[in-house]
Coordinates of C-alpha atoms and ligand atoms in Angstrom, one line a residue:
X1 CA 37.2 -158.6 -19.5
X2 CA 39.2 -159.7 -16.8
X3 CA 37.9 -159.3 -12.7
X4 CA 37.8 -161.4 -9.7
X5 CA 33.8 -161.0 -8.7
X6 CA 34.6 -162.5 -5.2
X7 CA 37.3 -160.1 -4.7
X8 CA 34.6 -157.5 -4.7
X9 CA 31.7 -159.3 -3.1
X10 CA 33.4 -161.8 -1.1
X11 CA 34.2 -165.6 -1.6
X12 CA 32.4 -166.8 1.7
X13 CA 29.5 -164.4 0.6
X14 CA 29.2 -166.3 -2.8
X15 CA 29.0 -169.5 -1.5
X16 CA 26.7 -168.9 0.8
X17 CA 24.3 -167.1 -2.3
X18 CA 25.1 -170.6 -3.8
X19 CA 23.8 -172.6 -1.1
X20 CA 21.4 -175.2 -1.0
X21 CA 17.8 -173.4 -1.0
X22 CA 17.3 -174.2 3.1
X23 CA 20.7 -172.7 3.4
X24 CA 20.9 -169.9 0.9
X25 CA 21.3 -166.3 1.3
X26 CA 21.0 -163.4 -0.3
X27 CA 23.4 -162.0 -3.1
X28 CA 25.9 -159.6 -1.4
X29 CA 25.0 -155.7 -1.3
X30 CA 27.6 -155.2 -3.3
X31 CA 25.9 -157.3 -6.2
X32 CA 23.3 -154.3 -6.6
X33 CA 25.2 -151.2 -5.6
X34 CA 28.8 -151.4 -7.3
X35 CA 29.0 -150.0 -10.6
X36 CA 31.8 -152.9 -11.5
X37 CA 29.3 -155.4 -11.0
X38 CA 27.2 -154.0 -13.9
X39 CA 29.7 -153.4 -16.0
X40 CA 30.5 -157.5 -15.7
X41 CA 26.6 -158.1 -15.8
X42 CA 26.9 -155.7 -19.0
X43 CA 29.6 -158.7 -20.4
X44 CA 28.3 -161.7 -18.8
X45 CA 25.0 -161.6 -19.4
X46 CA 23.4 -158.2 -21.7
X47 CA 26.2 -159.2 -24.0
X48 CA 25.4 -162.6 -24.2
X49 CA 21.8 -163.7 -22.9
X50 CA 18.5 -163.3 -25.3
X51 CA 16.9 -160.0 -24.2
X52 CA 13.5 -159.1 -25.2
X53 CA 13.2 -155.9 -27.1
X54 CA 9.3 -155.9 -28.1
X55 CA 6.5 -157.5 -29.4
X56 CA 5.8 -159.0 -32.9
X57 CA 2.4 -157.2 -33.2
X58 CA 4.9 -154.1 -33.2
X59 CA 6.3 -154.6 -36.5
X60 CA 3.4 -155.5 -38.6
X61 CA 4.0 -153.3 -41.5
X62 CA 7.4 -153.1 -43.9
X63 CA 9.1 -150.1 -42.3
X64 CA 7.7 -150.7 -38.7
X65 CA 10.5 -149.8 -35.9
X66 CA 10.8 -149.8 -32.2
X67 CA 14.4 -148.5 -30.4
X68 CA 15.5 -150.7 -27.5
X69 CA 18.3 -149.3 -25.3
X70 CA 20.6 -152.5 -24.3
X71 CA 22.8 -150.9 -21.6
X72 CA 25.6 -151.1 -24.0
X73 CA 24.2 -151.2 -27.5
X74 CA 21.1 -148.7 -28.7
X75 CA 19.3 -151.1 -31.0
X76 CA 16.8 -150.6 -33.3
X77 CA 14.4 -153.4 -34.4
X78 CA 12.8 -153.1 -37.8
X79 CA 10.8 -155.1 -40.0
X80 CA 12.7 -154.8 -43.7
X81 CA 10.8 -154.9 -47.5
X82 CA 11.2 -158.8 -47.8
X83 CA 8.8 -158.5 -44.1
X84 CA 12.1 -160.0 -42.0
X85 CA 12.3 -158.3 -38.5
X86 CA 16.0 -157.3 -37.9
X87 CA 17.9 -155.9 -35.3
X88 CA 20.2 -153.4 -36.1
X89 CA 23.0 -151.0 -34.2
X90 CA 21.4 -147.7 -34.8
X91 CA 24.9 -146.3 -34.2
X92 CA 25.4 -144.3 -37.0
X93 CA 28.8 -145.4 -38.8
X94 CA 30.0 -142.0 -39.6
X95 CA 30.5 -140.2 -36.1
X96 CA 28.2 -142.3 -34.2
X97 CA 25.0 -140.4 -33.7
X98 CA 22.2 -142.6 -32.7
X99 CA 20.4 -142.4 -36.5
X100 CA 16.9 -143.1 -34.8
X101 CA 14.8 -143.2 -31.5
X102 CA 11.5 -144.2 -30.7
X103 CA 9.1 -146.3 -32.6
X104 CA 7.5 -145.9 -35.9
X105 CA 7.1 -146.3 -39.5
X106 CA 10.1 -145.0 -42.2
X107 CA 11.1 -146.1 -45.6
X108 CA 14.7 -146.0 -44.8
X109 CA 16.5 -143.8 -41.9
X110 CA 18.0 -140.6 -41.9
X111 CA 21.1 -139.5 -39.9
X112 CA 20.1 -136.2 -37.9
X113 CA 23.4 -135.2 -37.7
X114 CA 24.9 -135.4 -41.2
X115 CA 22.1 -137.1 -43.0
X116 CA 23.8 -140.4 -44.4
X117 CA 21.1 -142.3 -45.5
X118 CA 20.6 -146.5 -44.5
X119 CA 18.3 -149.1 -46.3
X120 CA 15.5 -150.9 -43.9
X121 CA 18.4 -154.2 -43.9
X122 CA 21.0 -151.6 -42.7
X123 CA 23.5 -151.0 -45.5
X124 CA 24.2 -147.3 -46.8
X125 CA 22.4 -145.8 -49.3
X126 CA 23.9 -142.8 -49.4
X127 CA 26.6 -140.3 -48.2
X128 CA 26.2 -136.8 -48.9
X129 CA 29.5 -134.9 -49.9
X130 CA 31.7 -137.8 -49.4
X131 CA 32.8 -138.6 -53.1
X132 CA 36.2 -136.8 -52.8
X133 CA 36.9 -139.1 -50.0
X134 CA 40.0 -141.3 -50.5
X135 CA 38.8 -145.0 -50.5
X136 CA 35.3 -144.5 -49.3
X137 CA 32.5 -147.0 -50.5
X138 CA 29.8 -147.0 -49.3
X139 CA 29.2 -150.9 -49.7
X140 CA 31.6 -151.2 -46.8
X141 CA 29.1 -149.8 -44.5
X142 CA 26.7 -151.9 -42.9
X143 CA 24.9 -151.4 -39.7
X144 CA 25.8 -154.6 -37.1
X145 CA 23.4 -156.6 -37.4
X146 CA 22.3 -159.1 -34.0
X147 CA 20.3 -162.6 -34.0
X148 CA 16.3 -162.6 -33.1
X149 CA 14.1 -165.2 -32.1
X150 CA 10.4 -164.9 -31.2
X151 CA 8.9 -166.5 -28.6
X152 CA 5.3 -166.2 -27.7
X153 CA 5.1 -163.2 -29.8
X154 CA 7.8 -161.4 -27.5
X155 CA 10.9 -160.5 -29.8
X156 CA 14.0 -161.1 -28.6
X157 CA 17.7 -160.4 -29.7
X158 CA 21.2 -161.2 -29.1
X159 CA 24.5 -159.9 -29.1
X160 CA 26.1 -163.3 -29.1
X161 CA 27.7 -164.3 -32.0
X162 CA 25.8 -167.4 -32.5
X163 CA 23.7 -167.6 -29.7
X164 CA 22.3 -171.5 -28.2
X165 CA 18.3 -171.1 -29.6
X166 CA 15.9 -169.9 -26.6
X167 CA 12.8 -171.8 -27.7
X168 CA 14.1 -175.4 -26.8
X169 CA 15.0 -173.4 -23.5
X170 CA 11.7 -172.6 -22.7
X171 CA 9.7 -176.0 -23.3
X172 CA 8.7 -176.1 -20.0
X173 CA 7.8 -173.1 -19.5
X174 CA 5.8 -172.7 -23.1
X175 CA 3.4 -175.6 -21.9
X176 CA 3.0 -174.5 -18.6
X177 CA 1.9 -171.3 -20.2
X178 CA 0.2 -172.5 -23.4
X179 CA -3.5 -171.9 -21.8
X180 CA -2.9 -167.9 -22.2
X181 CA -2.4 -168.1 -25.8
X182 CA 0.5 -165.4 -25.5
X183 CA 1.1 -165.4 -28.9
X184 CA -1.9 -163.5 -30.2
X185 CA -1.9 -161.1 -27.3
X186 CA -1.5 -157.6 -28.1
X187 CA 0.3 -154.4 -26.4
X188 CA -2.9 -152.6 -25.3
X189 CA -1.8 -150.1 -22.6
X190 CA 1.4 -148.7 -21.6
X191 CA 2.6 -147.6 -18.3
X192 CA 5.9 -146.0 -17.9
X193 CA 7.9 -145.7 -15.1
X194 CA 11.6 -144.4 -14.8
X195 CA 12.9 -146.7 -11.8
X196 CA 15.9 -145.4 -10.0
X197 CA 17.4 -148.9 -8.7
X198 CA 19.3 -151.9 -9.6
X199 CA 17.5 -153.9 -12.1
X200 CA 17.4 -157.3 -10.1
X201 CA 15.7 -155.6 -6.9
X202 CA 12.6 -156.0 -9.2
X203 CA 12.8 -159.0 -11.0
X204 CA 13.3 -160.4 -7.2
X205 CA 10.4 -158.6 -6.1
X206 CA 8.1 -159.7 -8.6
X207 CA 8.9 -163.4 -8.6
X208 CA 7.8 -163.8 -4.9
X209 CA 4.9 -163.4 -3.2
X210 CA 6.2 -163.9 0.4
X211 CA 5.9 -160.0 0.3
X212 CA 2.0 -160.2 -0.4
X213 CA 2.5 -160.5 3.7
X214 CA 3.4 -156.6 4.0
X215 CA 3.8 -154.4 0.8
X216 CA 0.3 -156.3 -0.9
X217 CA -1.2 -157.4 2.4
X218 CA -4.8 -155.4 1.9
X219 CA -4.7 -156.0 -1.7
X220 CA -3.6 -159.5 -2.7
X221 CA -2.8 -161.1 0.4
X222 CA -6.7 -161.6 0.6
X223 CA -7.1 -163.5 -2.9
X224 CA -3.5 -165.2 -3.0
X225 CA -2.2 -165.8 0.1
X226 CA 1.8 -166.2 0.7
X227 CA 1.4 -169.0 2.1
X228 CA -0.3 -171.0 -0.8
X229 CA 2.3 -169.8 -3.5
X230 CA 4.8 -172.0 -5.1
X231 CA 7.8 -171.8 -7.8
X232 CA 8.4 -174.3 -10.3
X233 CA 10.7 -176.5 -11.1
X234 CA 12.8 -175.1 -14.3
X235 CA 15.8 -177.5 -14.3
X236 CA 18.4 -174.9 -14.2
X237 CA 17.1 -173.3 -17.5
X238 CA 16.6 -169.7 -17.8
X239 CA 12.8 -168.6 -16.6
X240 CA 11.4 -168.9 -13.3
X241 CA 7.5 -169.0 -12.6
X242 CA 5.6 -168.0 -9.2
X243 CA 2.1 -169.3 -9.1
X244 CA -0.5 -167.8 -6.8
X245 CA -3.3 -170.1 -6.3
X246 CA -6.2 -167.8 -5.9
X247 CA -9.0 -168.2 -3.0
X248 CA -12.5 -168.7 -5.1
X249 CA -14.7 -165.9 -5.7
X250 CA -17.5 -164.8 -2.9
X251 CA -19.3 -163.7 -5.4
X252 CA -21.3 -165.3 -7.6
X253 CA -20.5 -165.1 -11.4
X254 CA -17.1 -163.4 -10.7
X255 CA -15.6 -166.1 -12.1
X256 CA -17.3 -165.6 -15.7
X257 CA -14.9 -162.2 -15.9
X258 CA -12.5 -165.0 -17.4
X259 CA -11.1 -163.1 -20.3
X260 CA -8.7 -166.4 -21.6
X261 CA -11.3 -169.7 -22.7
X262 CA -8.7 -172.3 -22.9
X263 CA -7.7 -172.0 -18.7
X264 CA -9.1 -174.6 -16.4
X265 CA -9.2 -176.2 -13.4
X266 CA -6.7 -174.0 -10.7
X267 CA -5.8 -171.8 -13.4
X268 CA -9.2 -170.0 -13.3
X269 CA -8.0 -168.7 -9.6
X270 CA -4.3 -168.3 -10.4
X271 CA -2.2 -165.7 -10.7
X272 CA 1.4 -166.3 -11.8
X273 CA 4.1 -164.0 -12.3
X274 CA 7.2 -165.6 -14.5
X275 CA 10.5 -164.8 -15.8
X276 CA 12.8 -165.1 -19.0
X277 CA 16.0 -164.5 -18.2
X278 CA 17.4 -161.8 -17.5
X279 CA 14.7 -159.0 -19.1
X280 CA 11.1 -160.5 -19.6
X281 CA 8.8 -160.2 -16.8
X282 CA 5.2 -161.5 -17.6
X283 CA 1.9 -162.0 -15.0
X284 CA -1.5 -162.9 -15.9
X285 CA -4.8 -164.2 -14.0
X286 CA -7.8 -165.0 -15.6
X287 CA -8.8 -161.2 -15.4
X288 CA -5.7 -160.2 -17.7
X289 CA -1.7 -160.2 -18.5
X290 CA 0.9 -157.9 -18.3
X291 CA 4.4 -157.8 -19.9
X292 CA 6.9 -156.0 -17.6
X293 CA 9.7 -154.7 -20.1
X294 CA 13.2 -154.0 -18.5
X295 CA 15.5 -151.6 -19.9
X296 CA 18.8 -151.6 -17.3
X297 CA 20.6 -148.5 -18.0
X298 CA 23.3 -148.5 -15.0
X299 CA 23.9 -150.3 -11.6
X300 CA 21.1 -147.7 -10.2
X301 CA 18.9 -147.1 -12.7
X302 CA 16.4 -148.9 -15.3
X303 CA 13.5 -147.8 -17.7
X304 CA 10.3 -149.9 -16.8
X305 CA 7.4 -150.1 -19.3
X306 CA 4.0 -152.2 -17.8
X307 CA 2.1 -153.2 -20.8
X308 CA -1.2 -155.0 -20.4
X309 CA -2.4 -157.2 -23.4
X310 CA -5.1 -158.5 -24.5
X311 CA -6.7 -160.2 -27.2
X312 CA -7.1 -157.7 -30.0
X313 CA -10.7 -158.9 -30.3
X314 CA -11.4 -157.8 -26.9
X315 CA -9.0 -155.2 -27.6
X316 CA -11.0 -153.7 -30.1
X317 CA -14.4 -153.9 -28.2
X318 CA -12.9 -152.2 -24.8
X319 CA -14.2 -149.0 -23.8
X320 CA -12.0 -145.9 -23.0
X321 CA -13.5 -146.8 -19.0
X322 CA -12.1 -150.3 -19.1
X323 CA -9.2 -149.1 -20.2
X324 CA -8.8 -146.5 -17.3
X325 CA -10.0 -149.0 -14.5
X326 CA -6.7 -151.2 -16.3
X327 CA -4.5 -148.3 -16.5
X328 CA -5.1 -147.7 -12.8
X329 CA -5.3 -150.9 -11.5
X330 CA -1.8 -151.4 -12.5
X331 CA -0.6 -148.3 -11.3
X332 CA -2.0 -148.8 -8.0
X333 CA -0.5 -152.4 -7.4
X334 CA 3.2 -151.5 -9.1
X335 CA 3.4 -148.5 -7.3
X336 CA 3.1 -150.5 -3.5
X337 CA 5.6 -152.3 -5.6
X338 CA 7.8 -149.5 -5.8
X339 CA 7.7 -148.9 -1.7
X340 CA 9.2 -152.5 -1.7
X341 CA 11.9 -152.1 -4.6
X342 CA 12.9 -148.3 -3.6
X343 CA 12.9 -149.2 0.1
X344 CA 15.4 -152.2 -0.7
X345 CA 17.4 -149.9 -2.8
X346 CA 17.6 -147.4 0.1
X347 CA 18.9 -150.1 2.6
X348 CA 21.2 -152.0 0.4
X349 CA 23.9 -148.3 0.5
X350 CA 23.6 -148.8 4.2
X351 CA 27.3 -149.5 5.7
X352 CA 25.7 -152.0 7.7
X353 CA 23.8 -154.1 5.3
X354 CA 25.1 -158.0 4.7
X355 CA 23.5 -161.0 3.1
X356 CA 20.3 -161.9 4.6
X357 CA 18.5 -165.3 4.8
X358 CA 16.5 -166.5 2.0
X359 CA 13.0 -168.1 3.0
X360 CA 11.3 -171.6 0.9
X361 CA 8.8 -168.6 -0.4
X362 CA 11.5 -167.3 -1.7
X363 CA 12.8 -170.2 -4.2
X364 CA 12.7 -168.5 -7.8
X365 CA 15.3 -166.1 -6.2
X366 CA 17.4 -168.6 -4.9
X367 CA 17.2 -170.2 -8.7
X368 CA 18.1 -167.0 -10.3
X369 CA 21.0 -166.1 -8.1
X370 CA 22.1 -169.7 -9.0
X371 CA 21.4 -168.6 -12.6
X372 CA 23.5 -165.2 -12.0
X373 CA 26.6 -167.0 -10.2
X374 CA 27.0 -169.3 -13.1
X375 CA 26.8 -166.7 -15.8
X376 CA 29.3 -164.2 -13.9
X377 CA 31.6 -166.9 -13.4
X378 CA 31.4 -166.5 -9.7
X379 CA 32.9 -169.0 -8.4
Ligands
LIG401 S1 27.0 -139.0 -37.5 FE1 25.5 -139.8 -38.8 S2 25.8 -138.7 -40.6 FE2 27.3 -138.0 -39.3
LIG402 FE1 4.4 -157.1 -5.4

């Protein structure tokens, strides 16, 4: 795909979004708002970046499956007989019905439009009424198949032909991490929330808490102030972490609501919200974590699941009451949230709207737009 990015957002405007962080700005409106910019984030980045589709503890059993929607590429992730998780176009190869939605369990999987029938690995098993066809075998049907890679439990794929491995990628981040034990966490709780805006207006809101000044400021302004947050270094790799040293507990014993034994020190105050590039949104404090699951359909519009996980010992001991309280406590936080990302969303059509200055709060941004102008080839 051939375009000139700063013929449509402006040369001067990149520059300035690739600006050292006490002189950065803002990507252009036009980053968000023009349809032509997702379509090159569709090749520059969907196309090509890792992009976490689900969690392991999702495909437990032969014949498990969960439907991912890349923006261009409906997926479908399924653990075959020999127990390997694949990912697989779920493009039918006939006339290119979708052959499957959702999530569940299936010994192979049917067609609805013509019933043409595909192993678990994706070839053809059969073709109804298609023996009189000149030259048609079904051995030369196979379902595209894409790369996976788990990290941490969360399952990720890519359409790359022979993508660089994420893991080594994410040292940094793993250890930084490694206290939360995110690979035995389990999907307890599911929030959904169609989100009509540009994807990045929320991975930008949720890696900075210079907003906990406004948007959060009766909620967690109190326990983690702005002012005390900080992003980490991640030496230009792809993930980006916001820590949230938290202010003690007044009350006595609060602190014993710890629900992760290895954390220690700070961490049993902290909150920290951190990405993977570009899809995987994760936050925990000692009280819980949450997976935030982006599914980018268009310049203006995105699927957002909020999962909260636990331990599925704790899991299985949590009352429907607990699970409530959970249920609503992130509802109440994401949907301040949405004030923020909807109100942004609003502004950035305005005819008036440029760049604006980034603040030091606002550092994982800066590193992600760094991130962003590199793999659009911006300049
Ligand atoms: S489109 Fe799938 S069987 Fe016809
Ligand atoms: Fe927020």
């Amino acid at each position: 795909m051939t375009y000139n990015l700063s013929l449509i957002l402006g040369k001067e405007e990149l520059q300035n979004a690739a600006a050292p962080l006490n002189k950065a700005w803002t990507l252009p409106p036009g980053a968000y708002t023009n349809p032509e910019v997702f379509k090159a984030e569709i090749a520059n980045i969907f196309d090509k970046d890792w992009i976490c589709v689900a969690r392991q503890e999702q495909l437990k059993k032969p014949g498990d499956y969960v439907c991912f929607e890349l923006p261009h590429q409906p997926i479908v992730l399924v653990k075959d007989l020999s127990g390997i998780i694949r990912a697989l176009s779920s493009v039918c190869l006939h006339r290119a019905m979708p052959i499957v939605e959702g999530a569940g369990n299936t010994k192979r999987f049917t067609c609805p439009y013509h019933s043409w029938n595909y192993e678990l690995d994706g070839s053809l098993r059969s073709a109804p009424m298609m023996q009189a066809v000149e030259g048609f075998r079904k051995e030369h049907c196979t379902l595209p198949r894409f790369s996976t890679e788990i990290w941490q439990g969360f399952v990720f794929v890519s359409c790359n032909n022979n993508p660089e491995p994420l893991g080594p990628q994410l040292e940094k981040f793993a250890a930084l991490i490694e206290n939360y034990d995110f690979e035995r966490l389990e999907v307890i709780e599911t929030l959904e929330f169609p989100s009509p805006y540009n994807w990045k207006i929320l991975v930008e809101n949720f890696l900075e808490a210079y907003h906990h000044l406004g948007i959060h400021k009766t909620t967690f302004q109190p326990t983690y102030p702005a002012r005390d947050s900080f992003i980490e270094d991640n030496d230009d790799k792809p993930w980006f972490m916001l820590r949230m040293p938290g202010r003690p507990p007044k009350t006595e014993g609060e602190d014993e609501l710890n629900v992760f034994p290895k954390l220690a020190g700070a961490q049993l105050f902290e909150l920290f919200a951190a990405c993977v590039y570009p899809n995987l949104l994760l936050a925990a404090s000692p009280h819980g974590a949450y997976w935030y699951q982006l599914e980018p359909s268009a310049h203006d519009s995105m699927h957002l699941r909020i999962h909260a996980l636990a331990f599925p010992e704790v899991a299985e001991t949590m009352d429907e009451k607990t699970r409530m309280e959970k249920r609503a406590g992130v509802r109440f936080i994401h949907e301040e949230d949405i004030t923020a990302n909807e109100g942004v969303w609003k502004g950035l059509q305005a005819s008036s709207t440029k760049q604006g200055r980034l603040s030091l709060y606002e550092k994982a941004i800066w590193q992600i737009n760094r991130l962003w102008l590199a793999r659009m080839k911006a300049l």
